[in-house]
Coordinates of C-alpha atoms and ligand atoms in Angstrom, one line a residue:
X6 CA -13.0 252.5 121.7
X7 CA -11.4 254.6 124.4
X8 CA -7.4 256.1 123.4
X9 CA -5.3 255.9 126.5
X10 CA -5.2 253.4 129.1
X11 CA -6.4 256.2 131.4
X12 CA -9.9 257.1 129.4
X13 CA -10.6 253.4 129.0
X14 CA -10.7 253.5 133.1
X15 CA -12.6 256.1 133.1
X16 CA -15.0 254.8 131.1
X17 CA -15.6 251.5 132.4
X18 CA -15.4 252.8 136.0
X19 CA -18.9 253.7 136.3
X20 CA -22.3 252.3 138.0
X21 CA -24.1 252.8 134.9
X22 CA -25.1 250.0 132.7
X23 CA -23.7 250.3 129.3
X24 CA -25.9 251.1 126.1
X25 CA -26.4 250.3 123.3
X26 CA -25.6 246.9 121.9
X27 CA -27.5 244.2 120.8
X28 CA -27.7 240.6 120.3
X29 CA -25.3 239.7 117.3
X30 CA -24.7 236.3 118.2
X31 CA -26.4 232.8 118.5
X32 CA -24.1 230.9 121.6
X33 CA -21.7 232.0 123.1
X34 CA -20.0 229.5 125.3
X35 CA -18.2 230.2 128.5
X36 CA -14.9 227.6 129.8
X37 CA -14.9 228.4 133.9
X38 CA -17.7 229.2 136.0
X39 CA -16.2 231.2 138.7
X40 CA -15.6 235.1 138.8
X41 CA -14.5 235.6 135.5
X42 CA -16.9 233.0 133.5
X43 CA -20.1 234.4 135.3
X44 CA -19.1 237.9 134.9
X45 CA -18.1 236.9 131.0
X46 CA -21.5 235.1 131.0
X47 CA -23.4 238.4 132.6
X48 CA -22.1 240.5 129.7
X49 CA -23.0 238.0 126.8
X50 CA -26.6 237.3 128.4
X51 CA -27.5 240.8 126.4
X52 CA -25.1 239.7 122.9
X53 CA -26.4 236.2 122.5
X54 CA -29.4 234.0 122.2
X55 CA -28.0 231.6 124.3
X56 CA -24.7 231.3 126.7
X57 CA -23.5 228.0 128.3
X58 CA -21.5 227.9 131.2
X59 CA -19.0 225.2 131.3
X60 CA -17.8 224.6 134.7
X61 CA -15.8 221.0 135.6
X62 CA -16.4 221.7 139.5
X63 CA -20.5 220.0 139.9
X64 CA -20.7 221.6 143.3
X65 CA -21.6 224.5 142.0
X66 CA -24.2 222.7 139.6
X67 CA -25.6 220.3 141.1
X68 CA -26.9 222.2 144.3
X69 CA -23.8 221.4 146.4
X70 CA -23.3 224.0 149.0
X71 CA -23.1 226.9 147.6
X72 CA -21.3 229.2 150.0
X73 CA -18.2 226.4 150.7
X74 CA -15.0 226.4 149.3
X75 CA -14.8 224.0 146.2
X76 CA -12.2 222.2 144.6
X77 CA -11.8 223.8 141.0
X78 CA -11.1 227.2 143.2
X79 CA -8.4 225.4 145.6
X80 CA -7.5 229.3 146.7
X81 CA -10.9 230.0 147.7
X82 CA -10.8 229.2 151.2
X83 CA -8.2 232.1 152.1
X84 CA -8.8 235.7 152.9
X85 CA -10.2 237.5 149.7
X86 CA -11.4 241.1 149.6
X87 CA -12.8 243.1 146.5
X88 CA -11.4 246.1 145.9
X89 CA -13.2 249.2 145.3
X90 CA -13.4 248.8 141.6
X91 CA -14.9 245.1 141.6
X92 CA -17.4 246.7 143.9
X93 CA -18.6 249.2 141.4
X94 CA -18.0 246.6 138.5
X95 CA -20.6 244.2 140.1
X96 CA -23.1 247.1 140.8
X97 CA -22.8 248.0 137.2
X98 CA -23.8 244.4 135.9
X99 CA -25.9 243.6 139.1
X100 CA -27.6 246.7 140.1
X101 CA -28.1 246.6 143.9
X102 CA -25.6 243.9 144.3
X103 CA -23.2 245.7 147.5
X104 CA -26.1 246.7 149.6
X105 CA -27.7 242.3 149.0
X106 CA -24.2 241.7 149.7
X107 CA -24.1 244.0 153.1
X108 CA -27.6 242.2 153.9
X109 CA -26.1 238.7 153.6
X110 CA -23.3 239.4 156.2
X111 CA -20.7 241.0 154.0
X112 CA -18.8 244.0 155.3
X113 CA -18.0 247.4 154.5
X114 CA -15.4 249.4 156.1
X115 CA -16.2 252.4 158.3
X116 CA -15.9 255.5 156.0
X117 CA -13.6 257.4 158.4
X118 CA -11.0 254.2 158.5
X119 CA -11.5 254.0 162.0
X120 CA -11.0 250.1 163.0
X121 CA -9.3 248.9 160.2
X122 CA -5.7 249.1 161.5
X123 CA -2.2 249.1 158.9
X124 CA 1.3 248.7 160.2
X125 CA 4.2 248.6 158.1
X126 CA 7.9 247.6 158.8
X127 CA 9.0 247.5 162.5
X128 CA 4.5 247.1 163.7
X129 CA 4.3 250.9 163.3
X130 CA 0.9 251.8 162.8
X131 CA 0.4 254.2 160.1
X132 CA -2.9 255.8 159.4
X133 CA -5.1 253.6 156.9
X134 CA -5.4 255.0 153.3
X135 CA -8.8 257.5 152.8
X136 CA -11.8 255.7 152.4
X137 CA -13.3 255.6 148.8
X138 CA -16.3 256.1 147.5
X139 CA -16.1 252.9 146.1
X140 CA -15.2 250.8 149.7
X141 CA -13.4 247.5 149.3
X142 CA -16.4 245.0 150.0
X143 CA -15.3 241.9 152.8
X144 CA -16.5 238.4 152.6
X145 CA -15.4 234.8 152.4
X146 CA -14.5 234.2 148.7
X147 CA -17.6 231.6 148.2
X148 CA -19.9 234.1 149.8
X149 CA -19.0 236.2 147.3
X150 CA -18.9 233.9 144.0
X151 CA -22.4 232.5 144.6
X152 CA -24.1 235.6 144.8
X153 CA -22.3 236.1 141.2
X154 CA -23.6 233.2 140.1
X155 CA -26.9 233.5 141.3
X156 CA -27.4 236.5 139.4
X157 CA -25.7 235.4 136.1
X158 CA -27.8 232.5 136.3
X159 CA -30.9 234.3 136.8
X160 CA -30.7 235.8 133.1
X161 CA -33.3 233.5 131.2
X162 CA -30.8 233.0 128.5
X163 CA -27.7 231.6 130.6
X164 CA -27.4 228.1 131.1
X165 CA -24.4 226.1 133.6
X166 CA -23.9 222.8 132.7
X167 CA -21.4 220.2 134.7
X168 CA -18.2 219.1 132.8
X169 CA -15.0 219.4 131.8
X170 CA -13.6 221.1 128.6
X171 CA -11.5 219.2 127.1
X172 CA -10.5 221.3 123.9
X173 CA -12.0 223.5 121.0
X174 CA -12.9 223.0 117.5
X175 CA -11.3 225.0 115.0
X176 CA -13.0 225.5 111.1
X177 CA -10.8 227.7 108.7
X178 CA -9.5 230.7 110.4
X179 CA -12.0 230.4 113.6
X180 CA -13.0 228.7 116.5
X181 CA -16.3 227.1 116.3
X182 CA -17.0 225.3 119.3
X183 CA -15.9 223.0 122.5
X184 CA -15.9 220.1 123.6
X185 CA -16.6 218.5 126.5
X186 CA -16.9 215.4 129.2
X187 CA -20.7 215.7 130.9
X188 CA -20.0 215.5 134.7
X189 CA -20.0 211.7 135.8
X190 CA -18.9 210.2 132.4
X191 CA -15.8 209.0 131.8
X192 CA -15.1 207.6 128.0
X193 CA -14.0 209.2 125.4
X194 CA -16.9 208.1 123.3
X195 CA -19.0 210.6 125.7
X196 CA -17.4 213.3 124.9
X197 CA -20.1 216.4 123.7
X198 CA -18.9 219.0 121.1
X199 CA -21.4 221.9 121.3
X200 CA -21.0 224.9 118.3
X201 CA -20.0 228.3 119.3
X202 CA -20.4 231.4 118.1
X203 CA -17.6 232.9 120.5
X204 CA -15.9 230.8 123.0
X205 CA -14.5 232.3 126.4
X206 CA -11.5 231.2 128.6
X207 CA -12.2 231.9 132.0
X208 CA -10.5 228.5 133.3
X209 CA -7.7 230.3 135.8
X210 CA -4.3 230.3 135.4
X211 CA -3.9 226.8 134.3
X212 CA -5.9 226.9 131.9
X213 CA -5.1 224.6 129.0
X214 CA -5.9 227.1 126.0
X215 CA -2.5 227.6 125.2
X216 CA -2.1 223.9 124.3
X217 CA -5.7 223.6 122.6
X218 CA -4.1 226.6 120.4
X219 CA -0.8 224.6 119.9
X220 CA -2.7 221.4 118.5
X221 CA -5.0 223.5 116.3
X222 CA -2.2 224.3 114.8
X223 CA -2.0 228.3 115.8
X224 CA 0.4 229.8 118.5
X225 CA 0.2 229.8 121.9
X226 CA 0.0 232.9 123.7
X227 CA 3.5 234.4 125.3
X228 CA 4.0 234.0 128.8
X229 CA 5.5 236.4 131.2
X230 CA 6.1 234.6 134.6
X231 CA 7.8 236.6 138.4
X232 CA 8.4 234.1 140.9
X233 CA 7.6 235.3 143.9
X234 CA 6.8 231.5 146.0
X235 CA 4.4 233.0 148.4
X236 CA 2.8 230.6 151.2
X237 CA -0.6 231.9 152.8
X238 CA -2.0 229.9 156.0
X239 CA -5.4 230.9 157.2
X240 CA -7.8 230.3 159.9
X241 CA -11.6 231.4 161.5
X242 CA -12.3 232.4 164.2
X243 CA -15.2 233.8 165.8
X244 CA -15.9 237.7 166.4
X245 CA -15.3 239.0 169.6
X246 CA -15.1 242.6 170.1
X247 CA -13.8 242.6 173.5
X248 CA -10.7 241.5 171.9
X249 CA -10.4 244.3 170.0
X250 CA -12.3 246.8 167.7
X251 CA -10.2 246.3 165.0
X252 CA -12.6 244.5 162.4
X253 CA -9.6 244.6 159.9
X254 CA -5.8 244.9 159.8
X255 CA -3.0 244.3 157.6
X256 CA 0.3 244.0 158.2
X257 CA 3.1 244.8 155.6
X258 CA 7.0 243.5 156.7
X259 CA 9.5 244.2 154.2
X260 CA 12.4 242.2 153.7
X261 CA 15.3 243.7 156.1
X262 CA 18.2 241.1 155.9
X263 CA 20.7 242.8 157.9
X264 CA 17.7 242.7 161.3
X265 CA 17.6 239.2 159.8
X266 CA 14.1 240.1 159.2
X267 CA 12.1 238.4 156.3
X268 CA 9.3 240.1 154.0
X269 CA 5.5 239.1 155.3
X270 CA 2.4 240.0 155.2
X271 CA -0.2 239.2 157.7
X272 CA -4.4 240.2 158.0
X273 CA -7.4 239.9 159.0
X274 CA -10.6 240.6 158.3
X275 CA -14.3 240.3 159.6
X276 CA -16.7 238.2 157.3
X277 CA -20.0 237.0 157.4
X278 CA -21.2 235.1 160.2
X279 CA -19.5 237.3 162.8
X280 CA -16.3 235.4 161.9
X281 CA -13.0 236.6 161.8
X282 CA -10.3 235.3 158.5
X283 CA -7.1 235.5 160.1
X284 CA -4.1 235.3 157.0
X285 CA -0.1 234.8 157.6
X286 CA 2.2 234.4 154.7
X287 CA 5.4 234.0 153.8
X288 CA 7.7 234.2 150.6
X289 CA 10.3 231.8 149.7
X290 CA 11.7 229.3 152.4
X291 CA 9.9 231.1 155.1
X292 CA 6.4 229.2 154.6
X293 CA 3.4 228.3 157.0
X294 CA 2.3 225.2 157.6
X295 CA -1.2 223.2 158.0
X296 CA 0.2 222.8 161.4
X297 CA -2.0 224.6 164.2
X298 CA 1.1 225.4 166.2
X299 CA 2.9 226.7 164.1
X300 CA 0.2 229.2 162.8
X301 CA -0.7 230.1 166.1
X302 CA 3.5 230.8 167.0
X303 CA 3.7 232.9 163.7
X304 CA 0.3 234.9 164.8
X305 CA 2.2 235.5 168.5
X306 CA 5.9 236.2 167.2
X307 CA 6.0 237.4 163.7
X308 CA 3.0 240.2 163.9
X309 CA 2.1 243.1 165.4
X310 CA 0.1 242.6 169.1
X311 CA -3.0 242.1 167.9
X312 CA -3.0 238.9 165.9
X313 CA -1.7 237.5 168.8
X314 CA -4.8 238.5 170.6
X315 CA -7.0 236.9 168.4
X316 CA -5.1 233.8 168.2
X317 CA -4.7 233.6 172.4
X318 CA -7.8 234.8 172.8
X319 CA -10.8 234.4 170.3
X320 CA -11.6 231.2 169.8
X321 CA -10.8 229.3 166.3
X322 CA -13.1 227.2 164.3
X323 CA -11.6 226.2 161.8
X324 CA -8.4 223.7 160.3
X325 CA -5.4 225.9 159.1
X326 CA -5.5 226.4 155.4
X327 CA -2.3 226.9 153.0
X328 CA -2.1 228.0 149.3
X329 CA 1.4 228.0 147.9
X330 CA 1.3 230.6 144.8
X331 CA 4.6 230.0 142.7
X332 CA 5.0 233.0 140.1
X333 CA 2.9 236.2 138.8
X334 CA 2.1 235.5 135.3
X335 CA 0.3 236.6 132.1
X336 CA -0.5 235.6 128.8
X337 CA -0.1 238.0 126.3
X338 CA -2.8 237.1 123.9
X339 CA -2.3 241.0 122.5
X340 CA 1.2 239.9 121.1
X341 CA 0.0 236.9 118.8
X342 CA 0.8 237.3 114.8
X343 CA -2.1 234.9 114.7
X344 CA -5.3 234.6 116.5
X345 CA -8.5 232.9 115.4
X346 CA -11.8 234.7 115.3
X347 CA -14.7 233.6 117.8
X348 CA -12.2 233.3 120.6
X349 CA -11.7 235.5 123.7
X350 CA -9.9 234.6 127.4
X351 CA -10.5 236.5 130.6
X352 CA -9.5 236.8 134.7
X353 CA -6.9 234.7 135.4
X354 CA -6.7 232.6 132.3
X355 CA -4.9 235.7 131.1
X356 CA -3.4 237.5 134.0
X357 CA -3.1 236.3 137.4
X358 CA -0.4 238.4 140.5
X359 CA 0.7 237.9 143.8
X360 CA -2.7 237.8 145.8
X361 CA -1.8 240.1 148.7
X362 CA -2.1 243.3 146.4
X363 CA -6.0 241.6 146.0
X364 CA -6.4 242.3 142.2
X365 CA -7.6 238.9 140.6
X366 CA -11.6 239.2 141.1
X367 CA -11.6 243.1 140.3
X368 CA -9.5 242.4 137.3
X369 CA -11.9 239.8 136.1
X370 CA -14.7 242.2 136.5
X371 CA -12.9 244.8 134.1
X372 CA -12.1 242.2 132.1
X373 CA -16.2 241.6 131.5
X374 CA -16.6 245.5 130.6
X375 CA -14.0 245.1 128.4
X376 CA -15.5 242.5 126.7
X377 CA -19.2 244.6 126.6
X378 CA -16.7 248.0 125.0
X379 CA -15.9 245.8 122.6
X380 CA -19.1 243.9 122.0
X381 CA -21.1 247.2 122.0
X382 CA -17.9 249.5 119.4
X383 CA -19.0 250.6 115.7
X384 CA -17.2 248.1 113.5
X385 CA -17.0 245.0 116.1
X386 CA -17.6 241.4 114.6
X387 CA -17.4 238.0 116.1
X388 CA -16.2 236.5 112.5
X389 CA -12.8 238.5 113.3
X390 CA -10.3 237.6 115.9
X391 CA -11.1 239.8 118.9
X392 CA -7.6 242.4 118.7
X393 CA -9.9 245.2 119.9
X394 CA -11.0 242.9 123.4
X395 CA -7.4 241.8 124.2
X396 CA -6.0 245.2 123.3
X397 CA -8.4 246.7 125.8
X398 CA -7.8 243.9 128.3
X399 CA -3.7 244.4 128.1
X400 CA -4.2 248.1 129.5
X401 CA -6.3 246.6 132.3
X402 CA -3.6 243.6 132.4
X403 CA -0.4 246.4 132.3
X404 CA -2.4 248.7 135.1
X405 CA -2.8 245.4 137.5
X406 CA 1.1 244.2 136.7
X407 CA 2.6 247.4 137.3
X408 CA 1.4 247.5 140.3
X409 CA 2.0 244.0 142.0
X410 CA 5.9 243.7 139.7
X411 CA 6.8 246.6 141.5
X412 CA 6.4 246.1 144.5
X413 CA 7.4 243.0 144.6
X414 CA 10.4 243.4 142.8
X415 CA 11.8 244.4 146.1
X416 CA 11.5 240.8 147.7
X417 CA 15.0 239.6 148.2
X418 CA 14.3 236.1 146.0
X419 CA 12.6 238.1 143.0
X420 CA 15.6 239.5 140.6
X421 CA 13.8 241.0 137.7
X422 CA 13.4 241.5 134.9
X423 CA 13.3 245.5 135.9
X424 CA 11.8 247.8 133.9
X425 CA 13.1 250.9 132.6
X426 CA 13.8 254.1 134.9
X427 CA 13.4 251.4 137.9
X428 CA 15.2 252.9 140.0
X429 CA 13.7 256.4 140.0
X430 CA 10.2 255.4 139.9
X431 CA 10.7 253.3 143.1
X432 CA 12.8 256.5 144.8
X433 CA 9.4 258.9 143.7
X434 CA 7.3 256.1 144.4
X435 CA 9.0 256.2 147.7
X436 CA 8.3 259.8 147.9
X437 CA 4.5 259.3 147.6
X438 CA 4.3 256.3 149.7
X439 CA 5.4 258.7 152.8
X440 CA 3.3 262.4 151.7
X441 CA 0.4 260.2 151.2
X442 CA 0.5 259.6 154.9
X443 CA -0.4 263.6 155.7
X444 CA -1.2 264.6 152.6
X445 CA -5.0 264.2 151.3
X446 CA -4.9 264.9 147.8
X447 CA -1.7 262.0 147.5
X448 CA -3.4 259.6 149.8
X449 CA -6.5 259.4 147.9
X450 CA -4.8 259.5 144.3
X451 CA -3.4 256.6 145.6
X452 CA -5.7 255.2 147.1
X453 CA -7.7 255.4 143.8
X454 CA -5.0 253.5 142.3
X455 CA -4.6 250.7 144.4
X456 CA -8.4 250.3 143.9
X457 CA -8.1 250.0 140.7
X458 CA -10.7 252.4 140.2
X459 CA -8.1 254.9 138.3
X460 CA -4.7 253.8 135.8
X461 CA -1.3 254.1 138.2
X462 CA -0.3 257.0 134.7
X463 CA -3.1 258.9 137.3
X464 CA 0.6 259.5 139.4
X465 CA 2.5 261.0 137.0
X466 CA 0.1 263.8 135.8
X467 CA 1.9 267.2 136.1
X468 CA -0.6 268.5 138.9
X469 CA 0.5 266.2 141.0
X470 CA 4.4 265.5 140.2
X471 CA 4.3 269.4 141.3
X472 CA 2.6 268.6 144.7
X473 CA 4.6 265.8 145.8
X474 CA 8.0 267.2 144.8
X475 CA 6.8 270.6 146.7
X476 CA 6.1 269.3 149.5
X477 CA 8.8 266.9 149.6
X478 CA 10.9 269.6 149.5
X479 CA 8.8 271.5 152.5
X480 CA 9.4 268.3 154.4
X481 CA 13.3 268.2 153.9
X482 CA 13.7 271.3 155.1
X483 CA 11.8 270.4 158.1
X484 CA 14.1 268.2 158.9
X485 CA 13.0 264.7 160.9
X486 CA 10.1 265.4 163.3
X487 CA 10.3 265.1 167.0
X488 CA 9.0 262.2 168.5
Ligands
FAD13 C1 -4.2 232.8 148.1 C2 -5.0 233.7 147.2 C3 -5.6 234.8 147.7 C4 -6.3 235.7 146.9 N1 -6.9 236.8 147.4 C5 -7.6 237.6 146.6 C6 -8.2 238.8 147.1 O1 -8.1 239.2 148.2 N2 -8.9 239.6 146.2 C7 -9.0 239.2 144.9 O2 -9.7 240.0 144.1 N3 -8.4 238.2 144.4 C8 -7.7 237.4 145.2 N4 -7.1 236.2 144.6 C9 -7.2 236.0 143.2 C10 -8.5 235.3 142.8 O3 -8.7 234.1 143.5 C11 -8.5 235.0 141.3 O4 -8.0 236.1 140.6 C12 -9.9 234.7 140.8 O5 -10.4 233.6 141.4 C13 -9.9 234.5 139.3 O6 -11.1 234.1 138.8 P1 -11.2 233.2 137.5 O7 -12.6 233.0 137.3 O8 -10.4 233.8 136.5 O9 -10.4 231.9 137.9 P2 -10.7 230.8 139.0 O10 -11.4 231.4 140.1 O11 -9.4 230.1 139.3 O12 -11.7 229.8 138.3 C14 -11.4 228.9 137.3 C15 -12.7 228.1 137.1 O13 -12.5 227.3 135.9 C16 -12.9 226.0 136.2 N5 -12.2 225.1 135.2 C17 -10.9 224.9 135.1 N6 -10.6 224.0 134.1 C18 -11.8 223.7 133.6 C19 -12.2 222.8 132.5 N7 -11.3 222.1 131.8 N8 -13.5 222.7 132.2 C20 -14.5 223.4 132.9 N9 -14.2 224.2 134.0 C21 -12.8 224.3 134.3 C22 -12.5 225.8 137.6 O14 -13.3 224.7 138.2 C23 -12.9 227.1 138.2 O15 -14.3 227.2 138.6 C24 -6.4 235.4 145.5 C25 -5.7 234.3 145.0 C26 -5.0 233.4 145.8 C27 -4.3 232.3 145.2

């Protein structure tokens, strides 16, 4: 398996299926069917005989409609965009998958990040980071998920079934299977307990597994938690390009007490349908409301010109929509002294952040190549508790937390923990931020970054400490340009 955090991105950060392999198991059984469950699923289809999805929400069983926001993914109805890497991760397990996605209505940006509009503090606009050549890919989140599931389910060998997991079944040292309340019963007495090979946690960030360990008598997995009490409020509206040609913005205010000004972050984006998913948020105190008018005053006052346009002048189809998101927080399944074999946990059941920085679906698309390195390495088996997946999920994990900690560790209500040398990396962190606006090279490192398509170590190789400190130094002696 791969060395450094870095060659393990650059391994799983490819288009090509993976080979080699095999099927080395009878059932694998997988707790969640959203991103990460049917990603989880996808990878298993070609390492079991049989996989069964286990997923408590029957809308997404039972025929219900399968492009509508549903209750076991209460954030789905808010503005969710793929990065670059969960692009190329779904082409790798679903060859073809962007351009059915572009077919259905979803979007792609313009390669020369013309129309997709960024402003930072003060509504400066600032040119948009380089286009990739893995684009972010723009839909509503339940556009999205079903075309996951239809393709996961169209594996012969993968099977979703409606109910609730209620717990696992533990013999000796591993788990060997779950069980489970078949949708539309209610007594104990109905309860199913079906026999797994390997058992998957994909049930979100409250998932229960940590208890289930706890009662089985093993440890619970350590929690790491950053409060950062975010509020998103979102509304449709429909397309109108004599509004404006933007088809996506994004608006970044830090937090500047002394202006009285508070952090927010504001976007929108086009989706399928010719619809537009307008997004204001808050942190702390400073939190939207359900209430139309007061969406509608925060799209006016607290953004730059163009949100107001929309909200004035498209017209808006839908209710206003909040999601209140208390802390970051992972589980550190790595760290256990004791893990049972046959037992593996994956998206946000092990990691979720702060959704503006948009890493949950791509992470729980690395996290299902992580599961196939591990599946497919020399020495791998099921009858021993899976180290080898959840070491190569922490790097994934550590890239994604980095990131969103970091940042956010500049909110006014988040006080820590910092990590060492905090105070540099944020000054050369600075550094980059403004070079990457004129410089290429920087702008698309980071860019790369950001994607998740390379590890944030990709900013400290020597190369390119030289290049930002030189022409830092070039820009100092310019002095401040003109206006
Ligand atoms: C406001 C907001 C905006 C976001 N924006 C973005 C974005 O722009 N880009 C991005 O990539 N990510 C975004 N995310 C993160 C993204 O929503 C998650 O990372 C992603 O949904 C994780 O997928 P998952 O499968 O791990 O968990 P979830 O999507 O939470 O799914 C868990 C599944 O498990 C099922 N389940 C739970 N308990 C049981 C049980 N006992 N038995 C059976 N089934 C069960 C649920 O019904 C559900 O289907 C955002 C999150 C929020 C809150």
């Amino acid at each position: 398996m791969p060395s450094s955090p870095s060659r393990l991105f650059a391994e799983i950060s490819t288009a090509l299926p993976p080979t080699g392999g095999g099927v080395t198991m009878g059932r694998a059984v997988v707790l969640g069917g959203s991103m990460a469950g049917l990603m989880a699923a996808r990878v298993l289809s070609e390492h079991a005989e049989e996989v069964v999805l286990i997923e408590r929400d029957g809308s997404t069983a039972d025929g219900g409609e399968p492009d509508a926001p549903r209750a076991g993914v209460p954030q789905g109805a808010q503005v969710h965009a793929l990065l670059g890497a969960g692009a190329l991760q779904l082409e790798r397990w679903f060859p073809g998958f962007v351009a059915e996605a572009v077919a259905g209505g979803a979007v792609t940006p313009p390669p020369d990040g013309s129309r997709e509009w960024f402003f930072t503090d003060g509504r400066r606009r600032v040119t948009a980071p380089v286009a990739q050549d893995w684009p972010v890919l723009v839909s509503t989140r339940p556009f999205l998920e079903a075309l996951v599931r239809r393709r996961t389910l169209a594996a012969d060998n993968v099977r979703l079934v409606a109910g609730r997991a209620d717990g696992i079944t533990f013999e000796g040292e591993r788990v060997s299977g779950v069980r489970y309340l078949p949708q539309g019963r209610d007594g104990a007495e109905d309860e199913i307990t079906v026999e797994a090979d390997l058992v998957v946690d994909a049930m979100g960030r409250s998932s229960r597994l940590g208890d289930w360990l706890r009662d089985g008598g093993w440890q619970r997995p350590p929690v790491r938690r950053m409060p950062i009490r975010l509020t998103y409020a979102t509304a449709l509206f429909k397309h109108d390009p004599a509004v404006t040609e933007a088809w996506n913005a994004v608006s970044v205010d830090s937090a500047d007490p002394a202006a009285g000004r508070p952090a927010r972050i504001g976007g929108f984006i086009l989706v399928e349908g010719e619809r537009w998913m307008m997004l204001v948020a808050g942190y702390g105190e400073d939190r939207p409301s359900r209430d139309t008018d007061d969406y509608l005053r925060r799209c006016r006052e607290d953004f730059p010109k163009v949100f107001g346009d929309i909200a004035e002048r498209a017209e808006m189809i839908s209710e206003v929509v909040t999601y209140h998101q208390a802390d970051s927080r992972r589980r550190d399944f790595h760290a256990l002294r004791r893990l049972p074999a046959g037992l593996v946990a994956a998206g946000d059941a092990v990691a979720s952040f702060n959704p503006v920085y948009g890493q949950g679906m791509t992470s729980a698309t690395l996290h299902a190549s992580c599961l196939s390195s591990w599946l497919r390495a020399e020495g791998t088996s099921i009858g021993d508790p899976a180290r080898g997946y959840f070491d190569l999920v922490r790097v994934v994990v550590d890239a994604a937390w980095q990131v969103s900690t970091f940042a956010d560790l500049d909110l006014p209500h988040v006080d820590g923990p910092y990590p060492r040398g905090y105070r540099l990396t944020k000054w050369f962190a600075g550094v980059l931020f403004e070079l990457a606006v004129t410089d290429r090279v920087i702008a698309a490192r980071f860019a790369r970054i950001t994607a998740m398509l390379a590890h944030p170590h990709a900013l400290a190789r020597p190369g390119l400490l030289l290049r930002a400190l030189w022409l830092y130094a070039v820009l100092r002696r310019r002095g401040p340009a003109a206006d």
